[in-house]
Tab-separated table of C-alpha atoms in Angstrom:
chain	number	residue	atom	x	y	z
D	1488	UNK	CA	74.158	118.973	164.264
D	1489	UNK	CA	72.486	121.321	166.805
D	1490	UNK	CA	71.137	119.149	169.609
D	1491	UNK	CA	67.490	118.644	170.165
D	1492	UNK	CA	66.019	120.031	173.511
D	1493	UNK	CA	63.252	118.225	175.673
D	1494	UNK	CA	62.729	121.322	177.352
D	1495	UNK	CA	59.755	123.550	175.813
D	1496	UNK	CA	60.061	127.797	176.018
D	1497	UNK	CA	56.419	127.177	177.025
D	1498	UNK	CA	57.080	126.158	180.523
D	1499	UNK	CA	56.474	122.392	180.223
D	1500	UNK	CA	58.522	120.057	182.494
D	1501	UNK	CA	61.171	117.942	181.655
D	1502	UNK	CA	60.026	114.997	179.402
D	1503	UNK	CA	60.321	111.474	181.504
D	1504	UNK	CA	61.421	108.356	179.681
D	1505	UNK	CA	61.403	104.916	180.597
D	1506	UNK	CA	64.161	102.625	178.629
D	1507	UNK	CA	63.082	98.943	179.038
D	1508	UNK	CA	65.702	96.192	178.361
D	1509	UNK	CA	65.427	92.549	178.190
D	1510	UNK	CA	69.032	92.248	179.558
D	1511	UNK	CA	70.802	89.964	177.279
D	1512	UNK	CA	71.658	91.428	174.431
D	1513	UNK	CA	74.812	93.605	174.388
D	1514	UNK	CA	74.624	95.527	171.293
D	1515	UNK	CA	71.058	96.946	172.416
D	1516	UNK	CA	72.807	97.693	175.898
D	1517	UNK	CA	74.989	99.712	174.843
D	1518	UNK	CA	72.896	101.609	172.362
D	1519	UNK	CA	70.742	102.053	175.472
D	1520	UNK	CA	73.726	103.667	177.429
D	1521	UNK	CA	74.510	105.681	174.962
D	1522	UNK	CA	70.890	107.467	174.281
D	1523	UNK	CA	70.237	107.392	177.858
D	1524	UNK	CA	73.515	109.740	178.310
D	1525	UNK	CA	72.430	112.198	175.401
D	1526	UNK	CA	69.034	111.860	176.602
D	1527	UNK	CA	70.381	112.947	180.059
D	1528	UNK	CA	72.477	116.163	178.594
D	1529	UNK	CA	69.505	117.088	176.816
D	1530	UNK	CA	67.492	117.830	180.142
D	1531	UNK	CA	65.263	114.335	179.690
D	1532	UNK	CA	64.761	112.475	183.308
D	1533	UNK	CA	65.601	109.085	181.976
D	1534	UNK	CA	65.337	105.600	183.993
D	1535	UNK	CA	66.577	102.778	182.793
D	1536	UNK	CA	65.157	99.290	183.245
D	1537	UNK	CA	67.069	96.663	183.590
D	1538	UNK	CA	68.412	93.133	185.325
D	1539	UNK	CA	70.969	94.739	187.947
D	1540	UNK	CA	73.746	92.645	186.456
D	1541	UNK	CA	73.213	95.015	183.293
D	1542	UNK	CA	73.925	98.229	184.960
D	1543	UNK	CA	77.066	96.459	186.300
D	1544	UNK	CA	78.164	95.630	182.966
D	1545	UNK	CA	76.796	99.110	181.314
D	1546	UNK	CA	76.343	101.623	183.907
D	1547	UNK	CA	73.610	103.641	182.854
D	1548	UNK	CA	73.599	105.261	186.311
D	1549	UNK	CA	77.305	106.469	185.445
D	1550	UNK	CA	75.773	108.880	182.634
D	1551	UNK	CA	73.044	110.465	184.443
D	1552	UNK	CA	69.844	107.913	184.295
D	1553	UNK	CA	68.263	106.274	187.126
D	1554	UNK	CA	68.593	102.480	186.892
D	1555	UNK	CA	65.651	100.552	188.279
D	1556	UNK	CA	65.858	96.312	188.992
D	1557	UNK	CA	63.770	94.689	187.083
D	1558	UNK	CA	64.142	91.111	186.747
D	1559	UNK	CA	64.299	88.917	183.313
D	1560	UNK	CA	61.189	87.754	181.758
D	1561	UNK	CA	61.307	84.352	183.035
D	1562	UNK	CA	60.970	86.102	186.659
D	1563	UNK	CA	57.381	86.249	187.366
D	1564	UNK	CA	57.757	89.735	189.002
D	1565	UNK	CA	59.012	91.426	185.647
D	1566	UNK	CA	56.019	92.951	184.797
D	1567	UNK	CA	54.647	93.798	188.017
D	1568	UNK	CA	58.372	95.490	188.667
D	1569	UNK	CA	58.262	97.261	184.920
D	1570	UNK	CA	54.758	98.514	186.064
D	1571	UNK	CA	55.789	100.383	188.722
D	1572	UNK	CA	58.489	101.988	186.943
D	1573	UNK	CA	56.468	103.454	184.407
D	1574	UNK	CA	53.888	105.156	186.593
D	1575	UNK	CA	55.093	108.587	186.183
D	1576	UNK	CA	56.392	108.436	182.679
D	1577	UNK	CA	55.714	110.576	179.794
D	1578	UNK	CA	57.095	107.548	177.317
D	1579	UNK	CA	58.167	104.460	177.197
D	1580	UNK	CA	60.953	103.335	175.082
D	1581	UNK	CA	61.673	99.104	174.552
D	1582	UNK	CA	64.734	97.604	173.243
D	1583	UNK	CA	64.012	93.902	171.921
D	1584	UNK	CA	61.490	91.706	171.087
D	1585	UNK	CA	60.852	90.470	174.983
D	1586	UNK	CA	61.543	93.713	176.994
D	1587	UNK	CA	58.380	94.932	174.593
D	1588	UNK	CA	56.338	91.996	175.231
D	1589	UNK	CA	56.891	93.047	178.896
D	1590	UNK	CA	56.648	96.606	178.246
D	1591	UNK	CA	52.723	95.959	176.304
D	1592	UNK	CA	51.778	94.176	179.497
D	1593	UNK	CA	52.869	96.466	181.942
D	1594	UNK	CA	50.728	99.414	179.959
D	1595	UNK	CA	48.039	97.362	179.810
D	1596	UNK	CA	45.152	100.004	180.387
D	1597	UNK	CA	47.287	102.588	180.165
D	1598	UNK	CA	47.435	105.293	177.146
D	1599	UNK	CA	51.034	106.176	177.624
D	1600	UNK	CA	53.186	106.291	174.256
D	1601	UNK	CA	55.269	102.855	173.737
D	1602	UNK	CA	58.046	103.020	170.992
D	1603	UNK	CA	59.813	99.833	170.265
D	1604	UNK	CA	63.359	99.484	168.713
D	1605	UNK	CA	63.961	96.192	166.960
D	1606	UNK	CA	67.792	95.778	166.701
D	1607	UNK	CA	67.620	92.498	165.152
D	1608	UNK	CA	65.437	89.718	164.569
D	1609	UNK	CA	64.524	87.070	167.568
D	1610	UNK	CA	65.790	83.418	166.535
D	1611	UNK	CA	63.197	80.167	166.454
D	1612	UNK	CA	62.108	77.198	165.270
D	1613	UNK	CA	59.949	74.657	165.093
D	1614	UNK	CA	56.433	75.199	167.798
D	1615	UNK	CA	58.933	78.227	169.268
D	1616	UNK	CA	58.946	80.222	165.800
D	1617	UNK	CA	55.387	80.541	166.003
D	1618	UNK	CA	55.345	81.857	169.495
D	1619	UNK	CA	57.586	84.321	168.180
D	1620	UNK	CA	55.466	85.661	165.825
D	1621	UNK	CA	52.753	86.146	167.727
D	1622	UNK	CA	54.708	88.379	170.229
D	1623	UNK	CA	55.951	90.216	167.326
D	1624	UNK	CA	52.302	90.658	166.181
D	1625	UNK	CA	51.601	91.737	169.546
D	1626	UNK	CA	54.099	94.004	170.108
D	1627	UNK	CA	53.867	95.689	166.888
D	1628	UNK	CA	50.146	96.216	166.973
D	1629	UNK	CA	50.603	98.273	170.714
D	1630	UNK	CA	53.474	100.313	169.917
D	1631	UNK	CA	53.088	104.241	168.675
D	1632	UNK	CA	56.488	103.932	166.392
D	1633	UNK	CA	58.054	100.831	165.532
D	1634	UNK	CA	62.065	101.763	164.996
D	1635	UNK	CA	64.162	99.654	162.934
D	1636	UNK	CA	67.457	99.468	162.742
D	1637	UNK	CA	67.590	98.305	159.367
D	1638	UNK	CA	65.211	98.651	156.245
D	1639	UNK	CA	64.418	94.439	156.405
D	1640	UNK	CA	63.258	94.883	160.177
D	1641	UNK	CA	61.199	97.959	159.243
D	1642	UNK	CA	59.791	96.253	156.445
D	1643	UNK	CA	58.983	93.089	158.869
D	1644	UNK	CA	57.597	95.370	161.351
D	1645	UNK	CA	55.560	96.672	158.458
D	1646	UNK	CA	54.290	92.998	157.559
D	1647	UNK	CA	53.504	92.256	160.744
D	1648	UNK	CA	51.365	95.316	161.582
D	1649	UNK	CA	52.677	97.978	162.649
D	1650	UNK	CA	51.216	101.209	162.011
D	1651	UNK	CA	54.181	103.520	162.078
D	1652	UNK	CA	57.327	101.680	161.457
D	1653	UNK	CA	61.015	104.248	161.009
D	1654	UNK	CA	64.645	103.326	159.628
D	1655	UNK	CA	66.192	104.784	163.073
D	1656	UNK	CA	69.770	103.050	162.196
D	1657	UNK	CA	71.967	103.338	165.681
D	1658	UNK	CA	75.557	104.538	166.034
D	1659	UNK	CA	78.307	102.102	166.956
D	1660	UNK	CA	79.088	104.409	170.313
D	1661	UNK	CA	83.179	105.665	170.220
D	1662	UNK	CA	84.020	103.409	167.699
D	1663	UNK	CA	86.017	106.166	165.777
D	1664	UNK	CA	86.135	108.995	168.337
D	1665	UNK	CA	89.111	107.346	170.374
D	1666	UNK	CA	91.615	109.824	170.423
D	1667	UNK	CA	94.701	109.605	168.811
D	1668	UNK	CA	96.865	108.539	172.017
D	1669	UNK	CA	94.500	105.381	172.451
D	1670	UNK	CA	94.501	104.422	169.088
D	1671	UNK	CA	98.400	104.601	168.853
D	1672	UNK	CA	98.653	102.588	172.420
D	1673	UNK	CA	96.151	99.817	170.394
D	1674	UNK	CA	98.471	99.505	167.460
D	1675	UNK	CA	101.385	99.019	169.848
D	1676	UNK	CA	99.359	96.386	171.556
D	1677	UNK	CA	98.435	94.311	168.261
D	1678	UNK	CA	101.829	92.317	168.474
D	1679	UNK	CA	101.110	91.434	171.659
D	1680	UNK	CA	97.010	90.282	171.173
D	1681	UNK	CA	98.302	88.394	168.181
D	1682	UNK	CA	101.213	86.326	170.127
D	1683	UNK	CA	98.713	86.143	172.897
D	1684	UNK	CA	96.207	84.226	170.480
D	1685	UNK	CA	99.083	82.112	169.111
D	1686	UNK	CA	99.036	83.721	165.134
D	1687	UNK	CA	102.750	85.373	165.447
D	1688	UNK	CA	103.961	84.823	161.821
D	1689	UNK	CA	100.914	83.625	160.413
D	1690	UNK	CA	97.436	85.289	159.709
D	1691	UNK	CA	94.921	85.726	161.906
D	1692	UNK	CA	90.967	85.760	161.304
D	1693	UNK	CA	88.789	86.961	163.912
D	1694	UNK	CA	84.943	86.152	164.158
D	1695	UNK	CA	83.026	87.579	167.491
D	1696	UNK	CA	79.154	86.471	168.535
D	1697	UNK	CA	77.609	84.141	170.553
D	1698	UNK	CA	77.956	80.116	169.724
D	1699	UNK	CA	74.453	79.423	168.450
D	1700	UNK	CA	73.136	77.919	164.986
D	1701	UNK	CA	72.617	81.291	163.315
D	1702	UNK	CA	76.139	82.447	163.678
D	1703	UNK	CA	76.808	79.959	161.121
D	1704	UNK	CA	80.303	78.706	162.627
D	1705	UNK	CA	79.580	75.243	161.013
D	1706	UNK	CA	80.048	76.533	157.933
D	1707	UNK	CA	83.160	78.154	158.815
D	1708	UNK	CA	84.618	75.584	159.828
D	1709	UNK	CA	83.542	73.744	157.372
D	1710	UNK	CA	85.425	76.764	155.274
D	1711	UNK	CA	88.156	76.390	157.569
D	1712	UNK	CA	89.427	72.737	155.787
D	1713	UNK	CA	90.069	74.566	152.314
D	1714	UNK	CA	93.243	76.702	154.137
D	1715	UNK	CA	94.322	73.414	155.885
D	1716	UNK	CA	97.004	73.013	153.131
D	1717	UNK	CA	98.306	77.190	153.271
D	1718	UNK	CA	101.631	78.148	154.562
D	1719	UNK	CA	101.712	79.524	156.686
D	1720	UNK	CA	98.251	78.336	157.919
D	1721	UNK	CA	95.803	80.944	158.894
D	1722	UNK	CA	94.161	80.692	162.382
D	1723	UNK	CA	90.693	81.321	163.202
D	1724	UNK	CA	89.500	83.362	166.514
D	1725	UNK	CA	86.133	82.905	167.038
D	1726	UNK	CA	85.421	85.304	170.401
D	1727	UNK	CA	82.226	84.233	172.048
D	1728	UNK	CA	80.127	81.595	174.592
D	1729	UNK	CA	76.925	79.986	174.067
D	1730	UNK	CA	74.995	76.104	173.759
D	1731	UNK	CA	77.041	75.014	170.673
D	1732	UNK	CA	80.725	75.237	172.022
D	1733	UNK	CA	81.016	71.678	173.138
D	1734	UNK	CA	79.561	70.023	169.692
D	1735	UNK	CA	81.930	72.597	167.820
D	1736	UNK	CA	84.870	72.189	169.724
D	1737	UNK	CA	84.154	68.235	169.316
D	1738	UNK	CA	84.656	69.064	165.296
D	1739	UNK	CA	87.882	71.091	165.607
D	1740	UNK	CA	89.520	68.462	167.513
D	1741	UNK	CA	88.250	65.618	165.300
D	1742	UNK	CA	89.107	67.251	162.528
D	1743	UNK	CA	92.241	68.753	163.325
D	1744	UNK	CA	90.957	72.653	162.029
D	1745	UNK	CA	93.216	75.647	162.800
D	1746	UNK	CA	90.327	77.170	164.733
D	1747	UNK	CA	90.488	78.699	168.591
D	1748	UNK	CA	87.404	79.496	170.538
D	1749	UNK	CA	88.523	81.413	173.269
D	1750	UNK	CA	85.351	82.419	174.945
D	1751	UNK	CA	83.220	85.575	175.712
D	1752	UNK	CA	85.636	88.678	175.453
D	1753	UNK	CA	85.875	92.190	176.557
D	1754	UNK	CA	88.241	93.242	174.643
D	1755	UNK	CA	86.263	92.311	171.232
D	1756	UNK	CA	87.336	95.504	169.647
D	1757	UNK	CA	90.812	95.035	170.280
D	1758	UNK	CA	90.586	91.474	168.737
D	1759	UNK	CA	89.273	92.694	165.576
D	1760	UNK	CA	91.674	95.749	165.375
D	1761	UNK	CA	94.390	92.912	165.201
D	1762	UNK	CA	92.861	90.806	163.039
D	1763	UNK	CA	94.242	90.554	159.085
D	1764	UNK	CA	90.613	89.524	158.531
D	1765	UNK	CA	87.373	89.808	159.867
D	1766	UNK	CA	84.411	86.763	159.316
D	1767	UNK	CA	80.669	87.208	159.411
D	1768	UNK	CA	79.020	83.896	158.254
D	1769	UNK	CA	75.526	84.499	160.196
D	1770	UNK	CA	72.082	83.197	158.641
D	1771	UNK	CA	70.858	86.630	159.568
D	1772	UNK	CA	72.476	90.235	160.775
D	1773	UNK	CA	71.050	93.073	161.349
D	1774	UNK	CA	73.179	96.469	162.109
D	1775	UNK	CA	76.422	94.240	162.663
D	1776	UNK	CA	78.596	95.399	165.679
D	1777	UNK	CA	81.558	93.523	164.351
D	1778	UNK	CA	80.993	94.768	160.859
D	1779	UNK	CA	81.268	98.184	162.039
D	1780	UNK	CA	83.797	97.308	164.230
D	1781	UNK	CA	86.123	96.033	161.193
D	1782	UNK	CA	85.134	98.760	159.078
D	1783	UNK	CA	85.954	101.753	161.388
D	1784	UNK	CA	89.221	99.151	162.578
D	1785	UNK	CA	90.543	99.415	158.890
D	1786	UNK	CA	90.325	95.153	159.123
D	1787	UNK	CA	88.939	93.665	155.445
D	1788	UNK	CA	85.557	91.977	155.867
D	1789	UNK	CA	84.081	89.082	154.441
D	1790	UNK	CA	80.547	88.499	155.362
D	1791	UNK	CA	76.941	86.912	154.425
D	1792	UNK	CA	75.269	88.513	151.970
D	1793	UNK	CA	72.244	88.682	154.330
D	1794	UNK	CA	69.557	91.079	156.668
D	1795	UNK	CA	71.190	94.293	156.945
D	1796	UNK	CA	74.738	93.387	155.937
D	1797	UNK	CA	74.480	94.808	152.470
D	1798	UNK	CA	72.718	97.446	153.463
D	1799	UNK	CA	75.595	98.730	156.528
D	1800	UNK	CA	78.930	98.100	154.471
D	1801	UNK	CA	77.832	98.846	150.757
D	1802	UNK	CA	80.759	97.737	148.518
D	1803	UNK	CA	83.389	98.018	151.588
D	1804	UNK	CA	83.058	94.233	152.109
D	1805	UNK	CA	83.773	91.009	150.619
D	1806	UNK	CA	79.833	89.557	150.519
D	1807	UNK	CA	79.175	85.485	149.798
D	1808	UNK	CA	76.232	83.497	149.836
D	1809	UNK	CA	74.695	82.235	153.300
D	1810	UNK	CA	75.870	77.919	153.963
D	1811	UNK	CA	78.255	77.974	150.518
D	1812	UNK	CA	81.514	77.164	152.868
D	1813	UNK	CA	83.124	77.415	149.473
D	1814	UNK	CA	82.753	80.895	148.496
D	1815	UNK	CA	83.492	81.334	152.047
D	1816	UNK	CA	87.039	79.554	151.881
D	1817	UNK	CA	87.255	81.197	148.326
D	1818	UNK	CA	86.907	84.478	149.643
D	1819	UNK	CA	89.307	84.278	152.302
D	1820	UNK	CA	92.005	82.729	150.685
D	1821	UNK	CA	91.810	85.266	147.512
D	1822	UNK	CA	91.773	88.305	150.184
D	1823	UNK	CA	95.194	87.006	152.000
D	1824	UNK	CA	96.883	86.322	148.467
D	1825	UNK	CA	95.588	89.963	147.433
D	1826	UNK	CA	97.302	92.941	149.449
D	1827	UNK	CA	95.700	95.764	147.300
D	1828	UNK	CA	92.003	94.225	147.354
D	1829	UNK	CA	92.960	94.240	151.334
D	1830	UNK	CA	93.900	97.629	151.053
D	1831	UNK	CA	91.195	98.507	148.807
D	1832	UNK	CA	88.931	97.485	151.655
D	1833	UNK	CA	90.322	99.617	154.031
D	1834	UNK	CA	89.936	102.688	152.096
D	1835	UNK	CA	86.189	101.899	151.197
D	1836	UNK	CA	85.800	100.826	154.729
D	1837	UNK	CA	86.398	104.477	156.292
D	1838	UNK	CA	84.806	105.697	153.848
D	1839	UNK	CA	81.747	103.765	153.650
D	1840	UNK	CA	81.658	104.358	157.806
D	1841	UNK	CA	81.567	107.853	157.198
D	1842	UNK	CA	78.144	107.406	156.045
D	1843	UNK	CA	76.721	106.087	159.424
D	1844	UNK	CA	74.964	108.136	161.780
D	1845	UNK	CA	76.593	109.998	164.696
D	1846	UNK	CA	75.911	109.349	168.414
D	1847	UNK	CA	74.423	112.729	168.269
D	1848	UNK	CA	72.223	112.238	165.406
D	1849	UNK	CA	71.132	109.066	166.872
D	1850	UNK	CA	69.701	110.685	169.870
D	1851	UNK	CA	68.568	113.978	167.692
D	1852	UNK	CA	66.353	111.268	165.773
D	1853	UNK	CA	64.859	109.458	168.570
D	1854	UNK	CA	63.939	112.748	170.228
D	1855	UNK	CA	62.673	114.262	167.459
D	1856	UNK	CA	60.027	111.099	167.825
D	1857	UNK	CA	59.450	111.277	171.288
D	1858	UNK	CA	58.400	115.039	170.645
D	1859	UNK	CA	56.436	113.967	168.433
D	1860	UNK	CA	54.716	111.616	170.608
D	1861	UNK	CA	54.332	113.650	173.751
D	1862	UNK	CA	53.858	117.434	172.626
D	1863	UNK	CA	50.383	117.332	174.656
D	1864	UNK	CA	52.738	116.920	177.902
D	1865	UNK	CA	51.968	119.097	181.615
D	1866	UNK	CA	52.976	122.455	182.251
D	1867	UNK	CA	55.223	122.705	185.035
């Protein structure tokens, strides 16, 4: 695809782009790293704004952007920070239901373009869930473009209010551009990541996301007590940190379930590359990471048939019902028993991620809107 330009052959300066984050969610991170470094070779001055620990973890600075400190929402200075930011900005560009919460204050007065990606949906319940709607509501009602990265979030956006709500579905960034050297060095590696999560000789099942109630681990574990009885017996990695670990760990060791957690993990893609299967029980996904992850990793998937999940891997995927721990269990143990459905998988897999949008078109796309958004912009 021929890249899209920010500068004009009429002389106008270089557009300016603010990217607001909310700072804890890494799939939006490092969609935001990403853009921000096709942003930057495309001649747009882009800043960044984030907690500090995020550019740490991300480092937007490394591709070009300026990073600017601004604190999490629960810091009273956030918006007073995010203000000051955006003074000299031709856009500005939120990731997340809270970073555009803060991003609609901070323009408060101001007519200055505001497009808002929602990546996935924000979790609540009870007096909370209602809170959350409202922000949505909000949110929705201030931005110029609503981006979604699925077709259920635009059409929530859409129900909620928004004006102009897009499908703008991100790219998982070098998921399948590794070259051949590194990708070679992994597969040499995958003994080693198995016998360092103790499944040598036995197979291994990798789930990654944070321990909270949507993730759905208590049905997979309850899952988990159908392959009790297999030989060998199948282990379960689930990689990720978060308020239910204690009350789920509690049940493994009760229960005696061949289930690890081993924490939050850098090396998530690495995990799932040695996986024999991949598990996605969530109440609710959006553009799945670890979908895409096992897809582009040749690992078979079985997931919720939920949010975006049919949607991302078509027919490339095992899909079962939402809470039914026995399709679940069903699932897995036909898949294991079934080397050509596994390998079936595979092929549909690359295929089916062959569909997906590019880095490159990802950024083309947004562009393309903030053009749209800002053609009125200062000569130089």
């Amino acid at each position: 695809m021929t890249p899209v330009s920010s500068h004009s052959p009429h002389g106008q300066s270089p557009l300016r782009t603010v990217q607001v984050l909310g700072g804890g969610n890494a799939g939006s991170s490092v969609h935001v790293r990403s853009l921000a470094s096709g942003l930057v070779a495309r001649g747009v001055r882009v800043t960044v704004c984030a907690p500090v620990e995020a550019d740490h973890l991300y480092d937007f600075s490394g591709v070009g952007a300026e990073h600017v400190h601004v604190p999490r929402s629960s810091d009273p200075g956030s918006v007073a920070a995010l203000r000051a930011a955006c003074m000299d900005a031709d856009l500005v560009h939120a990731h997340g239901l809270h970073a555009s919460f803060r991003a609609v204050l901070a323009l408060s007065g101001r007519r200055m373009p505001l497009v808002v990606t929602w990546h996935d949906r924000a979790y609540a319940e009870g007096a909370r869930a209602h809170l959350v709607r409202l922000l949505e509501r909000r949110v929705v009602k201030a931005a110029s473009v609503v981006l979604g990265t699925t077709s259920a979030l635009v059409d929530r956006a859409r129900r909620t209010g928004a004006r102009d709500a897009r499908l703008a579905a991100v790219s998982l960034p070098a998921a399948h551009s590794a070259p051949e050297s590194e990708q070679d060095d992994a597969e040499r590696r995958r003994p080693k990541v198995r016998a360092e999560l103790g499944a040598t000789g036995r197979p291994l099942l990798i789930a990654v996301g944070t321990l909270e109630r949507h993730r759905g681990y208590d049905v997979l574990l309850d899952a988990s007590r159908a392959w009790r009885r297999m030989d060998p017996l199948p282990l379960v990695v689930i990689a990720g940190e978060g308020p239910l670990r204690g009350e789920l760990q509690s049940r493994i060791e009760a229960e005696g379930l061949p289930v690890r957690l081993i924490g939050r993990r850098d090396d998530a893609r690495e995990l799932i590359a040695a996986a024999d299967l991949a598990l996605l029980p969530s109440r609710w996904e959006a553009r799945s990471v670890l979908a895409q992850e096992a897809l582009h990793a040749r690992v078979p998937l079985v997931a919720t048939q939920v949010g975006g999940v049919p949607e991302l891997v078509g027919d490339a995927a095992e899909l079962v019902p939402y809470g039914d721990p026995e399709a679940l269990a069903t699932a897995v143990v036909r898949l294991l028993g079934d080397p050509e459905r596994r390998e079936l998988l595979r092929e549909r897999g690359v295929r089916q991620a062959g569909t997906w949008p590019t880095e490159d078109e990802t950024v083309a796309q947004v562009l393309s809107v903030y053009d749209e958004l800002t053609q009125a912009r200062p000569l130089i």
